[in-house]
Amino acid sequence: MKILVALVLLTFRNTDFSLAQQLQQGFYASTCPDAESIVNSIVIKEASSDPTMAPALLRLHFHDCFVQGCDGSILILGPDAENMSSNHQGLRGFEVIDRVKAQLEAACPGIVSCADILAMVARDSVAFSGGPKYSVETGRRDGGSSDSSAAVNLPVADDSVSVLKNKFLEKGLSDKDLVLLTGAHTIGTTACFFVTGRLYDPSGPDPTINPTILPELKSRCPEGGQNNVRLSLDHDSDQTFDTSLYSNIRGGFGVIKSDAVLYSDPSTRGIIDEYIASSTSTVGPVFEQDFAESMVRMGRLGEGSAGEIRRLSPETLK
């Protein structure tokens, strides 16, 4: 069973926790010194046995933060909980979060929040895939509510570039953050469900798709075929964290609309071009460094100290 089940969660309230406490690196250094090593060891084990797990875990953190802040609410079960929204379709990796939480509870009961686990797991998934190794700020509290209607805030695969920019702006994130966090699609896959609309529109295929990739996409995702067939988001290196996704977008090889449209806007197009150019140069912005900084900024969404630390009851363990 998953730690999501709200009814079997015990709540531990740390009365010594200051309401003025802010996120910081090394938050658990004294209260749970092995927390980050426990998280890292589980991520390495799980991602080594399943190459698709690293991007799945990274996606969990993004989906948690972008709805009502990084509060672990994506893990709450219920008929109207946010993870029931169609905008969260295909989320997975919850069982890994279960294992991490169980080990942390055994080592440091009631100390490490689920929200922080999601942030650390995402960081370690990026590093496992060859991306930057960055320091995660911790000290988040877990939210106690989850509402599927709030998932309307989440960027989705068929959003236009203007909608994407507005959704990021509403979160205090910039066009640059939009490009950088989309760069996470350099690892992982999508489903035909999110692609067929670009292929079989009555007026013809999306004209921004490079014609040379159309036969492959149509072969993998035939009209009326299985919607759950998986496609690489990064056509060149879907298990390696790099800038090849941006080159694919520029060349018309973006698989989903929300990636492809970034090259139709002057602002986001310019940012993409800069990262492509700097990937083979010693000057210009460094994608890996900027991506890490953008992840930290996203990790501050909704940060507050008024929540709780969810604690797993033994009855919920597998």
PDB file of C-alpha atoms in Angstrom:
ATOM      1  CA  MET A   1       0.000   0.000   0.000  1.00  0.00           C
ATOM      2  CA  LYS A   2       1.072   3.554  -0.541  1.00  0.00           C
ATOM      3  CA  ILE A   3       1.837   6.214   2.006  1.00  0.00           C
ATOM      4  CA  LEU A   4      -0.811   8.213   0.196  1.00  0.00           C
ATOM      5  CA  VAL A   5      -3.677   6.928   2.300  1.00  0.00           C
ATOM      6  CA  ALA A   6      -4.552   9.923   4.402  1.00  0.00           C
ATOM      7  CA  LEU A   7      -6.739   8.047   6.852  1.00  0.00           C
ATOM      8  CA  VAL A   8      -3.901   5.860   8.068  1.00  0.00           C
ATOM      9  CA  LEU A   9      -1.392   8.659   8.377  1.00  0.00           C
ATOM     10  CA  LEU A  10      -0.322   9.670  11.825  1.00  0.00           C
ATOM     11  CA  THR A  11       0.613  13.306  12.211  1.00  0.00           C
ATOM     12  CA  PHE A  12       3.678  14.404  14.096  1.00  0.00           C
ATOM     13  CA  ARG A  13       3.774  18.086  14.977  1.00  0.00           C
ATOM     14  CA  ASN A  14       7.168  19.376  16.017  1.00  0.00           C
ATOM     15  CA  THR A  15       6.428  22.096  18.544  1.00  0.00           C
ATOM     16  CA  ASP A  16      10.019  23.325  18.430  1.00  0.00           C
ATOM     17  CA  PHE A  17       9.688  24.189  14.761  1.00  0.00           C
ATOM     18  CA  SER A  18       9.751  27.966  14.382  1.00  0.00           C
ATOM     19  CA  LEU A  19       7.072  29.465  12.163  1.00  0.00           C
ATOM     20  CA  ALA A  20       9.765  31.749  10.814  1.00  0.00           C
ATOM     21  CA  GLN A  21      11.941  28.836   9.734  1.00  0.00           C
ATOM     22  CA  GLN A  22      13.020  29.047   6.092  1.00  0.00           C
ATOM     23  CA  LEU A  23      14.258  26.411   3.714  1.00  0.00           C
ATOM     24  CA  GLN A  24      17.967  25.752   4.021  1.00  0.00           C
ATOM     25  CA  GLN A  25      20.622  23.351   2.878  1.00  0.00           C
ATOM     26  CA  GLY A  26      21.447  20.703   5.457  1.00  0.00           C
ATOM     27  CA  PHE A  27      18.212  21.187   7.379  1.00  0.00           C
ATOM     28  CA  TYR A  28      18.389  17.612   8.703  1.00  0.00           C
ATOM     29  CA  ALA A  29      22.110  17.638   9.530  1.00  0.00           C
ATOM     30  CA  SER A  30      21.498  17.305  13.262  1.00  0.00           C
ATOM     31  CA  THR A  31      18.019  15.753  13.426  1.00  0.00           C
ATOM     32  CA  CYS A  32      18.457  13.066  10.750  1.00  0.00           C
ATOM     33  CA  PRO A  33      22.075  13.152   9.535  1.00  0.00           C
ATOM     34  CA  ASP A  34      21.718  10.104   7.280  1.00  0.00           C
ATOM     35  CA  ALA A  35      18.586  11.373   5.524  1.00  0.00           C
ATOM     36  CA  GLU A  36      20.186  12.375   2.240  1.00  0.00           C
ATOM     37  CA  SER A  37      22.347   9.252   1.998  1.00  0.00           C
ATOM     38  CA  ILE A  38      19.302   7.046   2.647  1.00  0.00           C
ATOM     39  CA  VAL A  39      17.389   8.799  -0.127  1.00  0.00           C
ATOM     40  CA  ASN A  40      20.301   8.620  -2.547  1.00  0.00           C
ATOM     41  CA  SER A  41      20.960   4.920  -2.017  1.00  0.00           C
ATOM     42  CA  ILE A  42      17.333   4.015  -2.723  1.00  0.00           C
ATOM     43  CA  VAL A  43      17.157   6.197  -5.833  1.00  0.00           C
ATOM     44  CA  ILE A  44      20.335   4.634  -7.230  1.00  0.00           C
ATOM     45  CA  LYS A  45      19.030   1.128  -6.559  1.00  0.00           C
ATOM     46  CA  GLU A  46      15.603   1.759  -8.087  1.00  0.00           C
ATOM     47  CA  ALA A  47      16.831   3.711 -11.105  1.00  0.00           C
ATOM     48  CA  SER A  48      19.531   1.129 -11.807  1.00  0.00           C
ATOM     49  CA  SER A  49      16.952  -1.649 -12.000  1.00  0.00           C
ATOM     50  CA  ASP A  50      14.425   0.438 -13.974  1.00  0.00           C
ATOM     51  CA  PRO A  51      15.833   3.104 -16.334  1.00  0.00           C
ATOM     52  CA  THR A  52      12.421   4.774 -16.576  1.00  0.00           C
ATOM     53  CA  MET A  53      12.250   5.424 -12.842  1.00  0.00           C
ATOM     54  CA  ALA A  54      14.555   8.469 -12.688  1.00  0.00           C
ATOM     55  CA  PRO A  55      12.386  10.649 -14.960  1.00  0.00           C
ATOM     56  CA  ALA A  56       9.254   9.379 -13.215  1.00  0.00           C
ATOM     57  CA  LEU A  57      10.573  10.527  -9.831  1.00  0.00           C
ATOM     58  CA  LEU A  58      11.649  13.890 -11.227  1.00  0.00           C
ATOM     59  CA  ARG A  59       8.161  14.365 -12.654  1.00  0.00           C
ATOM     60  CA  LEU A  60       6.562  13.661  -9.258  1.00  0.00           C
ATOM     61  CA  HIS A  61       8.351  16.634  -7.696  1.00  0.00           C
ATOM     62  CA  PHE A  62       7.346  18.955 -10.548  1.00  0.00           C
ATOM     63  CA  HIS A  63       3.705  17.873 -10.354  1.00  0.00           C
ATOM     64  CA  ASP A  64       3.708  18.343  -6.589  1.00  0.00           C
ATOM     65  CA  CYS A  65       5.194  21.836  -6.666  1.00  0.00           C
ATOM     66  CA  PHE A  66       3.184  23.263  -9.531  1.00  0.00           C
ATOM     67  CA  VAL A  67      -0.287  22.631  -8.133  1.00  0.00           C
ATOM     68  CA  GLN A  68      -0.360  24.150  -4.649  1.00  0.00           C
ATOM     69  CA  GLY A  69       3.310  24.397  -3.807  1.00  0.00           C
ATOM     70  CA  CYS A  70       5.897  21.809  -2.801  1.00  0.00           C
ATOM     71  CA  ASP A  71       3.891  20.349   0.059  1.00  0.00           C
ATOM     72  CA  GLY A  72       3.710  16.632  -0.709  1.00  0.00           C
ATOM     73  CA  SER A  73      -0.006  16.876  -1.482  1.00  0.00           C
ATOM     74  CA  ILE A  74       0.470  14.842  -4.673  1.00  0.00           C
ATOM     75  CA  LEU A  75       0.859  11.844  -2.330  1.00  0.00           C
ATOM     76  CA  ILE A  76      -2.538  12.171  -0.644  1.00  0.00           C
ATOM     77  CA  LEU A  77      -5.221   9.679  -1.633  1.00  0.00           C
ATOM     78  CA  GLY A  78      -8.902  10.417  -2.002  1.00  0.00           C
ATOM     79  CA  PRO A  79     -11.629  10.547  -4.653  1.00  0.00           C
ATOM     80  CA  ASP A  80     -11.123  14.291  -5.127  1.00  0.00           C
ATOM     81  CA  ALA A  81      -7.378  14.437  -4.396  1.00  0.00           C
ATOM     82  CA  GLU A  82      -5.137  16.230  -6.863  1.00  0.00           C
ATOM     83  CA  ASN A  83      -3.485  13.040  -8.114  1.00  0.00           C
ATOM     84  CA  MET A  84      -6.896  11.976  -9.449  1.00  0.00           C
ATOM     85  CA  SER A  85      -6.871  14.811 -11.981  1.00  0.00           C
ATOM     86  CA  SER A  86      -6.377  13.862 -15.629  1.00  0.00           C
ATOM     87  CA  ASN A  87      -3.554  16.419 -15.677  1.00  0.00           C
ATOM     88  CA  HIS A  88      -1.570  14.000 -13.510  1.00  0.00           C
ATOM     89  CA  GLN A  89      -2.135  11.080 -15.858  1.00  0.00           C
ATOM     90  CA  GLY A  90       0.715   8.591 -15.920  1.00  0.00           C
ATOM     91  CA  LEU A  91       2.383   9.610 -12.658  1.00  0.00           C
ATOM     92  CA  ARG A  92       4.349   6.748 -11.156  1.00  0.00           C
ATOM     93  CA  GLY A  93       7.137   6.045  -8.704  1.00  0.00           C
ATOM     94  CA  PHE A  94       4.947   6.316  -5.619  1.00  0.00           C
ATOM     95  CA  GLU A  95       6.215   2.959  -4.391  1.00  0.00           C
ATOM     96  CA  VAL A  96       9.763   4.352  -4.343  1.00  0.00           C
ATOM     97  CA  ILE A  97       8.611   7.252  -2.182  1.00  0.00           C
ATOM     98  CA  ASP A  98       7.016   4.632   0.088  1.00  0.00           C
ATOM     99  CA  ARG A  99      10.340   2.847   0.509  1.00  0.00           C
ATOM    100  CA  VAL A 100      12.240   6.044   1.181  1.00  0.00           C
ATOM    101  CA  LYS A 101       9.694   7.197   3.734  1.00  0.00           C
ATOM    102  CA  ALA A 102       9.679   3.830   5.498  1.00  0.00           C
ATOM    103  CA  GLN A 103      13.472   3.806   5.865  1.00  0.00           C
ATOM    104  CA  LEU A 104      13.555   7.406   7.051  1.00  0.00           C
ATOM    105  CA  GLU A 105      10.838   6.704   9.608  1.00  0.00           C
ATOM    106  CA  ALA A 106      12.870   3.762  10.878  1.00  0.00           C
ATOM    107  CA  ALA A 107      15.968   5.942  11.210  1.00  0.00           C
ATOM    108  CA  CYS A 108      14.394   9.233  12.302  1.00  0.00           C
ATOM    109  CA  PRO A 109      10.708   8.922  13.214  1.00  0.00           C
ATOM    110  CA  GLY A 110       8.586  11.969  12.456  1.00  0.00           C
ATOM    111  CA  ILE A 111      11.434  14.142  11.197  1.00  0.00           C
ATOM    112  CA  VAL A 112      11.631  14.186   7.380  1.00  0.00           C
ATOM    113  CA  SER A 113       8.638  15.498   5.456  1.00  0.00           C
ATOM    114  CA  CYS A 114       7.225  13.823   2.367  1.00  0.00           C
ATOM    115  CA  ALA A 115       7.624  17.126   0.525  1.00  0.00           C
ATOM    116  CA  ASP A 116      11.363  17.109   1.216  1.00  0.00           C
ATOM    117  CA  ILE A 117      11.604  13.474   0.150  1.00  0.00           C
ATOM    118  CA  LEU A 118      10.150  14.407  -3.247  1.00  0.00           C
ATOM    119  CA  ALA A 119      12.689  17.223  -3.630  1.00  0.00           C
ATOM    120  CA  MET A 120      15.664  15.040  -2.678  1.00  0.00           C
ATOM    121  CA  VAL A 121      14.517  12.129  -4.832  1.00  0.00           C
ATOM    122  CA  ALA A 122      14.178  14.454  -7.840  1.00  0.00           C
ATOM    123  CA  ARG A 123      17.679  15.852  -7.275  1.00  0.00           C
ATOM    124  CA  ASP A 124      19.197  12.378  -7.048  1.00  0.00           C
ATOM    125  CA  SER A 125      17.307  11.233 -10.150  1.00  0.00           C
ATOM    126  CA  VAL A 126      18.816  14.095 -12.147  1.00  0.00           C
ATOM    127  CA  ALA A 127      22.311  13.250 -10.913  1.00  0.00           C
ATOM    128  CA  PHE A 128      21.803   9.547 -11.654  1.00  0.00           C
ATOM    129  CA  SER A 129      20.949  10.442 -15.252  1.00  0.00           C
ATOM    130  CA  GLY A 130      24.158  12.423 -15.732  1.00  0.00           C
ATOM    131  CA  GLY A 131      22.728  15.789 -14.804  1.00  0.00           C
ATOM    132  CA  PRO A 132      24.023  18.299 -12.272  1.00  0.00           C
ATOM    133  CA  LYS A 133      24.600  17.356  -8.653  1.00  0.00           C
ATOM    134  CA  TYR A 134      23.087  20.249  -6.752  1.00  0.00           C
ATOM    135  CA  SER A 135      22.236  20.960  -3.131  1.00  0.00           C
ATOM    136  CA  VAL A 136      18.564  20.773  -2.189  1.00  0.00           C
ATOM    137  CA  GLU A 137      17.057  23.164   0.296  1.00  0.00           C
ATOM    138  CA  THR A 138      14.987  21.291   2.871  1.00  0.00           C
ATOM    139  CA  GLY A 139      12.716  22.099   5.774  1.00  0.00           C
ATOM    140  CA  ARG A 140       9.355  21.875   4.014  1.00  0.00           C
ATOM    141  CA  ARG A 141       6.214  20.855   5.833  1.00  0.00           C
ATOM    142  CA  ASP A 142       3.554  18.568   4.399  1.00  0.00           C
ATOM    143  CA  GLY A 143       0.209  20.018   3.388  1.00  0.00           C
ATOM    144  CA  GLY A 144      -2.927  18.467   4.801  1.00  0.00           C
ATOM    145  CA  SER A 145      -5.251  19.034   1.852  1.00  0.00           C
ATOM    146  CA  SER A 146      -5.376  17.972  -1.775  1.00  0.00           C
ATOM    147  CA  ASP A 147      -7.894  19.114  -4.387  1.00  0.00           C
ATOM    148  CA  SER A 148      -8.065  17.768  -7.927  1.00  0.00           C
ATOM    149  CA  SER A 149      -9.479  21.052  -9.230  1.00  0.00           C
ATOM    150  CA  ALA A 150      -6.220  22.807  -8.336  1.00  0.00           C
ATOM    151  CA  ALA A 151      -4.397  20.728 -10.960  1.00  0.00           C
ATOM    152  CA  VAL A 152      -5.692  23.132 -13.609  1.00  0.00           C
ATOM    153  CA  ASN A 153      -2.558  25.159 -12.788  1.00  0.00           C
ATOM    154  CA  LEU A 154      -0.324  22.406 -14.132  1.00  0.00           C
ATOM    155  CA  PRO A 155       1.266  22.842 -17.573  1.00  0.00           C
ATOM    156  CA  VAL A 156      -0.016  20.144 -19.919  1.00  0.00           C
ATOM    157  CA  ALA A 157       1.121  18.663 -23.216  1.00  0.00           C
ATOM    158  CA  ASP A 158      -1.270  20.574 -25.472  1.00  0.00           C
ATOM    159  CA  ASP A 159      -0.757  24.028 -23.933  1.00  0.00           C
ATOM    160  CA  SER A 160       0.151  26.888 -26.245  1.00  0.00           C
ATOM    161  CA  VAL A 161       3.312  28.833 -25.526  1.00  0.00           C
ATOM    162  CA  SER A 162       1.312  31.800 -24.214  1.00  0.00           C
ATOM    163  CA  VAL A 163      -0.561  29.559 -21.778  1.00  0.00           C
ATOM    164  CA  LEU A 164       2.697  27.960 -20.638  1.00  0.00           C
ATOM    165  CA  LYS A 165       4.321  31.342 -20.069  1.00  0.00           C
ATOM    166  CA  ASN A 166       1.329  32.567 -18.081  1.00  0.00           C
ATOM    167  CA  LYS A 167       1.253  29.454 -15.902  1.00  0.00           C
ATOM    168  CA  PHE A 168       4.916  29.931 -15.047  1.00  0.00           C
ATOM    169  CA  LEU A 169       4.462  33.658 -14.488  1.00  0.00           C
ATOM    170  CA  GLU A 170       1.636  32.970 -12.038  1.00  0.00           C
ATOM    171  CA  LYS A 171       4.133  30.927 -10.016  1.00  0.00           C
ATOM    172  CA  GLY A 172       6.732  33.670 -10.089  1.00  0.00           C
ATOM    173  CA  LEU A 173       8.826  31.791 -12.634  1.00  0.00           C
ATOM    174  CA  SER A 174      10.263  33.267 -15.814  1.00  0.00           C
ATOM    175  CA  ASP A 175      10.437  32.316 -19.479  1.00  0.00           C
ATOM    176  CA  LYS A 176      13.932  31.067 -18.723  1.00  0.00           C
ATOM    177  CA  ASP A 177      12.565  28.787 -16.005  1.00  0.00           C
ATOM    178  CA  LEU A 178      10.009  27.491 -18.503  1.00  0.00           C
ATOM    179  CA  VAL A 179      12.753  26.533 -20.950  1.00  0.00           C
ATOM    180  CA  LEU A 180      15.009  25.109 -18.242  1.00  0.00           C
ATOM    181  CA  LEU A 181      12.386  22.975 -16.520  1.00  0.00           C
ATOM    182  CA  THR A 182      11.121  21.753 -19.884  1.00  0.00           C
ATOM    183  CA  GLY A 183      14.721  20.636 -20.343  1.00  0.00           C
ATOM    184  CA  ALA A 184      13.944  17.868 -17.842  1.00  0.00           C
ATOM    185  CA  HIS A 185      12.230  16.148 -20.781  1.00  0.00           C
ATOM    186  CA  THR A 186      15.716  15.233 -21.949  1.00  0.00           C
ATOM    187  CA  ILE A 187      15.068  12.063 -19.927  1.00  0.00           C
ATOM    188  CA  GLY A 188      11.895  10.054 -20.002  1.00  0.00           C
ATOM    189  CA  THR A 189       8.996   9.203 -22.252  1.00  0.00           C
ATOM    190  CA  THR A 190       5.465  10.224 -23.107  1.00  0.00           C
ATOM    191  CA  ALA A 191       2.422   8.278 -24.282  1.00  0.00           C
ATOM    192  CA  CYS A 192       0.813   8.246 -27.722  1.00  0.00           C
ATOM    193  CA  PHE A 193      -2.231   9.755 -26.010  1.00  0.00           C
ATOM    194  CA  PHE A 194      -0.355  13.072 -25.869  1.00  0.00           C
ATOM    195  CA  VAL A 195       0.940  12.876 -29.442  1.00  0.00           C
ATOM    196  CA  THR A 196      -1.855  11.656 -31.718  1.00  0.00           C
ATOM    197  CA  GLY A 197      -3.621  15.021 -31.760  1.00  0.00           C
ATOM    198  CA  ARG A 198      -0.607  16.477 -33.558  1.00  0.00           C
ATOM    199  CA  LEU A 199      -0.565  13.648 -36.087  1.00  0.00           C
ATOM    200  CA  TYR A 200      -4.194  13.148 -37.066  1.00  0.00           C
ATOM    201  CA  ASP A 201      -5.860  16.549 -37.006  1.00  0.00           C
ATOM    202  CA  PRO A 202      -8.505  16.781 -39.782  1.00  0.00           C
ATOM    203  CA  SER A 203      -6.515  19.624 -41.345  1.00  0.00           C
ATOM    204  CA  GLY A 204      -3.367  17.507 -41.422  1.00  0.00           C
ATOM    205  CA  PRO A 205      -0.334  16.883 -39.202  1.00  0.00           C
ATOM    206  CA  ASP A 206       1.072  19.714 -37.116  1.00  0.00           C
ATOM    207  CA  PRO A 207       3.172  21.663 -39.650  1.00  0.00           C
ATOM    208  CA  THR A 208       5.908  22.264 -37.069  1.00  0.00           C
ATOM    209  CA  ILE A 209       6.735  18.537 -37.024  1.00  0.00           C
ATOM    210  CA  ASN A 210       9.772  17.737 -39.147  1.00  0.00           C
ATOM    211  CA  PRO A 211       8.455  15.583 -42.053  1.00  0.00           C
ATOM    212  CA  THR A 212      11.319  13.122 -41.627  1.00  0.00           C
ATOM    213  CA  ILE A 213      10.028  12.002 -38.232  1.00  0.00           C
ATOM    214  CA  LEU A 214       6.356  11.765 -39.193  1.00  0.00           C
ATOM    215  CA  PRO A 215       6.541   8.163 -40.472  1.00  0.00           C
ATOM    216  CA  GLU A 216       8.150   6.994 -37.240  1.00  0.00           C
ATOM    217  CA  LEU A 217       5.612   8.794 -35.059  1.00  0.00           C
ATOM    218  CA  LYS A 218       2.690   7.462 -37.083  1.00  0.00           C
ATOM    219  CA  SER A 219       4.125   3.964 -36.997  1.00  0.00           C
ATOM    220  CA  ARG A 220       4.504   4.061 -33.222  1.00  0.00           C
ATOM    221  CA  CYS A 221       1.159   5.804 -32.701  1.00  0.00           C
ATOM    222  CA  PRO A 222      -1.227   4.689 -35.462  1.00  0.00           C
ATOM    223  CA  GLU A 223      -4.639   6.325 -35.640  1.00  0.00           C
ATOM    224  CA  GLY A 224      -6.985   4.343 -33.414  1.00  0.00           C
ATOM    225  CA  GLY A 225      -4.053   2.465 -31.889  1.00  0.00           C
ATOM    226  CA  GLN A 226      -2.987   1.959 -28.282  1.00  0.00           C
ATOM    227  CA  ASN A 227      -2.775   5.270 -26.423  1.00  0.00           C
ATOM    228  CA  ASN A 228      -0.354   3.962 -23.790  1.00  0.00           C
ATOM    229  CA  VAL A 229       2.542   3.143 -26.155  1.00  0.00           C
ATOM    230  CA  ARG A 230       5.610   5.041 -24.915  1.00  0.00           C
ATOM    231  CA  LEU A 231       7.757   7.410 -26.975  1.00  0.00           C
ATOM    232  CA  SER A 232      11.040   9.062 -26.024  1.00  0.00           C
ATOM    233  CA  LEU A 233      10.666  12.776 -25.384  1.00  0.00           C
ATOM    234  CA  ASP A 234      14.301  13.278 -26.365  1.00  0.00           C
ATOM    235  CA  HIS A 235      14.697  11.568 -29.711  1.00  0.00           C
ATOM    236  CA  ASP A 236      18.483  11.260 -29.362  1.00  0.00           C
ATOM    237  CA  SER A 237      19.257  10.368 -25.750  1.00  0.00           C
ATOM    238  CA  ASP A 238      16.262   9.716 -23.543  1.00  0.00           C
ATOM    239  CA  GLN A 239      18.296   8.323 -20.646  1.00  0.00           C
ATOM    240  CA  THR A 240      21.041  10.951 -20.613  1.00  0.00           C
ATOM    241  CA  PHE A 241      20.625  14.407 -19.128  1.00  0.00           C
ATOM    242  CA  ASP A 242      21.874  16.849 -21.782  1.00  0.00           C
ATOM    243  CA  THR A 243      20.796  19.642 -24.152  1.00  0.00           C
ATOM    244  CA  SER A 244      19.863  17.439 -27.100  1.00  0.00           C
ATOM    245  CA  LEU A 245      16.167  18.035 -26.382  1.00  0.00           C
ATOM    246  CA  TYR A 246      16.673  21.679 -27.336  1.00  0.00           C
ATOM    247  CA  SER A 247      18.295  20.706 -30.622  1.00  0.00           C
ATOM    248  CA  ASN A 248      15.355  18.417 -31.293  1.00  0.00           C
ATOM    249  CA  ILE A 249      12.887  21.223 -30.590  1.00  0.00           C
ATOM    250  CA  ARG A 250      14.744  23.577 -32.926  1.00  0.00           C
ATOM    251  CA  GLY A 251      14.846  20.942 -35.651  1.00  0.00           C
ATOM    252  CA  GLY A 252      11.135  20.132 -35.466  1.00  0.00           C
ATOM    253  CA  PHE A 253      11.643  16.858 -33.615  1.00  0.00           C
ATOM    254  CA  GLY A 254       9.806  17.868 -30.449  1.00  0.00           C
ATOM    255  CA  VAL A 255       7.409  15.036 -29.670  1.00  0.00           C
ATOM    256  CA  ILE A 256       4.736  16.837 -27.650  1.00  0.00           C
ATOM    257  CA  LYS A 257       3.195  20.188 -28.477  1.00  0.00           C
ATOM    258  CA  SER A 258       4.231  21.929 -25.255  1.00  0.00           C
ATOM    259  CA  ASP A 259       7.885  21.249 -26.107  1.00  0.00           C
ATOM    260  CA  ALA A 260       7.597  22.131 -29.782  1.00  0.00           C
ATOM    261  CA  VAL A 261       5.828  25.470 -29.269  1.00  0.00           C
ATOM    262  CA  LEU A 262       8.745  26.870 -27.280  1.00  0.00           C
ATOM    263  CA  TYR A 263      10.519  27.535 -30.561  1.00  0.00           C
ATOM    264  CA  SER A 264       7.602  29.580 -31.900  1.00  0.00           C
ATOM    265  CA  ASP A 265       8.035  32.359 -29.337  1.00  0.00           C
ATOM    266  CA  PRO A 266      10.891  34.897 -29.679  1.00  0.00           C
ATOM    267  CA  SER A 267      11.715  34.857 -25.966  1.00  0.00           C
ATOM    268  CA  THR A 268      11.831  31.104 -25.415  1.00  0.00           C
ATOM    269  CA  ARG A 269      13.389  30.508 -28.842  1.00  0.00           C
ATOM    270  CA  GLY A 270      16.274  32.817 -27.970  1.00  0.00           C
ATOM    271  CA  ILE A 271      16.887  30.985 -24.695  1.00  0.00           C
ATOM    272  CA  ILE A 272      16.893  27.619 -26.464  1.00  0.00           C
ATOM    273  CA  ASP A 273      19.372  28.890 -29.048  1.00  0.00           C
ATOM    274  CA  GLU A 274      21.683  30.147 -26.290  1.00  0.00           C
ATOM    275  CA  TYR A 275      21.805  26.762 -24.576  1.00  0.00           C
ATOM    276  CA  ILE A 276      22.402  24.936 -27.841  1.00  0.00           C
ATOM    277  CA  ALA A 277      25.264  27.287 -28.690  1.00  0.00           C
ATOM    278  CA  SER A 278      26.848  27.138 -25.245  1.00  0.00           C
ATOM    279  CA  SER A 279      26.764  23.331 -25.176  1.00  0.00           C
ATOM    280  CA  THR A 280      29.729  23.305 -27.585  1.00  0.00           C
ATOM    281  CA  SER A 281      31.442  26.438 -26.287  1.00  0.00           C
ATOM    282  CA  THR A 282      33.235  27.673 -23.203  1.00  0.00           C
ATOM    283  CA  VAL A 283      31.206  30.890 -23.191  1.00  0.00           C
ATOM    284  CA  GLY A 284      27.540  31.568 -22.650  1.00  0.00           C
ATOM    285  CA  PRO A 285      25.040  30.121 -20.168  1.00  0.00           C
ATOM    286  CA  VAL A 286      25.662  26.673 -18.725  1.00  0.00           C
ATOM    287  CA  PHE A 287      22.504  24.574 -18.966  1.00  0.00           C
ATOM    288  CA  GLU A 288      23.318  22.182 -16.122  1.00  0.00           C
ATOM    289  CA  GLN A 289      24.068  24.985 -13.667  1.00  0.00           C
ATOM    290  CA  ASP A 290      21.033  27.020 -14.686  1.00  0.00           C
ATOM    291  CA  PHE A 291      18.769  23.967 -14.555  1.00  0.00           C
ATOM    292  CA  ALA A 292      19.860  23.264 -10.985  1.00  0.00           C
ATOM    293  CA  GLU A 293      19.148  26.866  -9.987  1.00  0.00           C
ATOM    294  CA  SER A 294      15.724  26.695 -11.620  1.00  0.00           C
ATOM    295  CA  MET A 295      14.913  23.487  -9.738  1.00  0.00           C
ATOM    296  CA  VAL A 296      15.804  25.230  -6.479  1.00  0.00           C
ATOM    297  CA  ARG A 297      13.536  28.162  -7.393  1.00  0.00           C
ATOM    298  CA  MET A 298      10.683  25.807  -8.199  1.00  0.00           C
ATOM    299  CA  GLY A 299      11.326  23.988  -4.924  1.00  0.00           C
ATOM    300  CA  ARG A 300      10.488  27.178  -3.034  1.00  0.00           C
ATOM    301  CA  LEU A 301       6.940  27.365  -4.402  1.00  0.00           C
ATOM    302  CA  GLY A 302       4.446  27.476  -1.575  1.00  0.00           C
ATOM    303  CA  GLU A 303       7.185  27.132   1.023  1.00  0.00           C
ATOM    304  CA  GLY A 304       5.843  27.641   4.484  1.00  0.00           C
ATOM    305  CA  SER A 305       6.102  26.396   8.029  1.00  0.00           C
ATOM    306  CA  ALA A 306       2.462  25.861   8.972  1.00  0.00           C
ATOM    307  CA  GLY A 307       2.116  22.272   7.789  1.00  0.00           C
ATOM    308  CA  GLU A 308       2.883  18.942   9.363  1.00  0.00           C
ATOM    309  CA  ILE A 309       5.208  15.963   9.069  1.00  0.00           C
ATOM    310  CA  ARG A 310       3.257  12.983   7.791  1.00  0.00           C
ATOM    311  CA  ARG A 311       4.257   9.797   9.527  1.00  0.00           C
ATOM    312  CA  LEU A 312       3.646   6.338   8.136  1.00  0.00           C
ATOM    313  CA  SER A 313       1.689   3.789  10.146  1.00  0.00           C
ATOM    314  CA  PRO A 314       3.216   0.282   9.992  1.00  0.00           C
ATOM    315  CA  GLU A 315      -0.121  -1.083   8.773  1.00  0.00           C
ATOM    316  CA  THR A 316       0.389   0.674   5.446  1.00  0.00           C
ATOM    317  CA  LEU A 317       3.704  -0.960   4.647  1.00  0.00           C
ATOM    318  CA  LYS A 318       3.875  -3.525   1.854  1.00  0.00           C
TER     319      LYS A 318
END
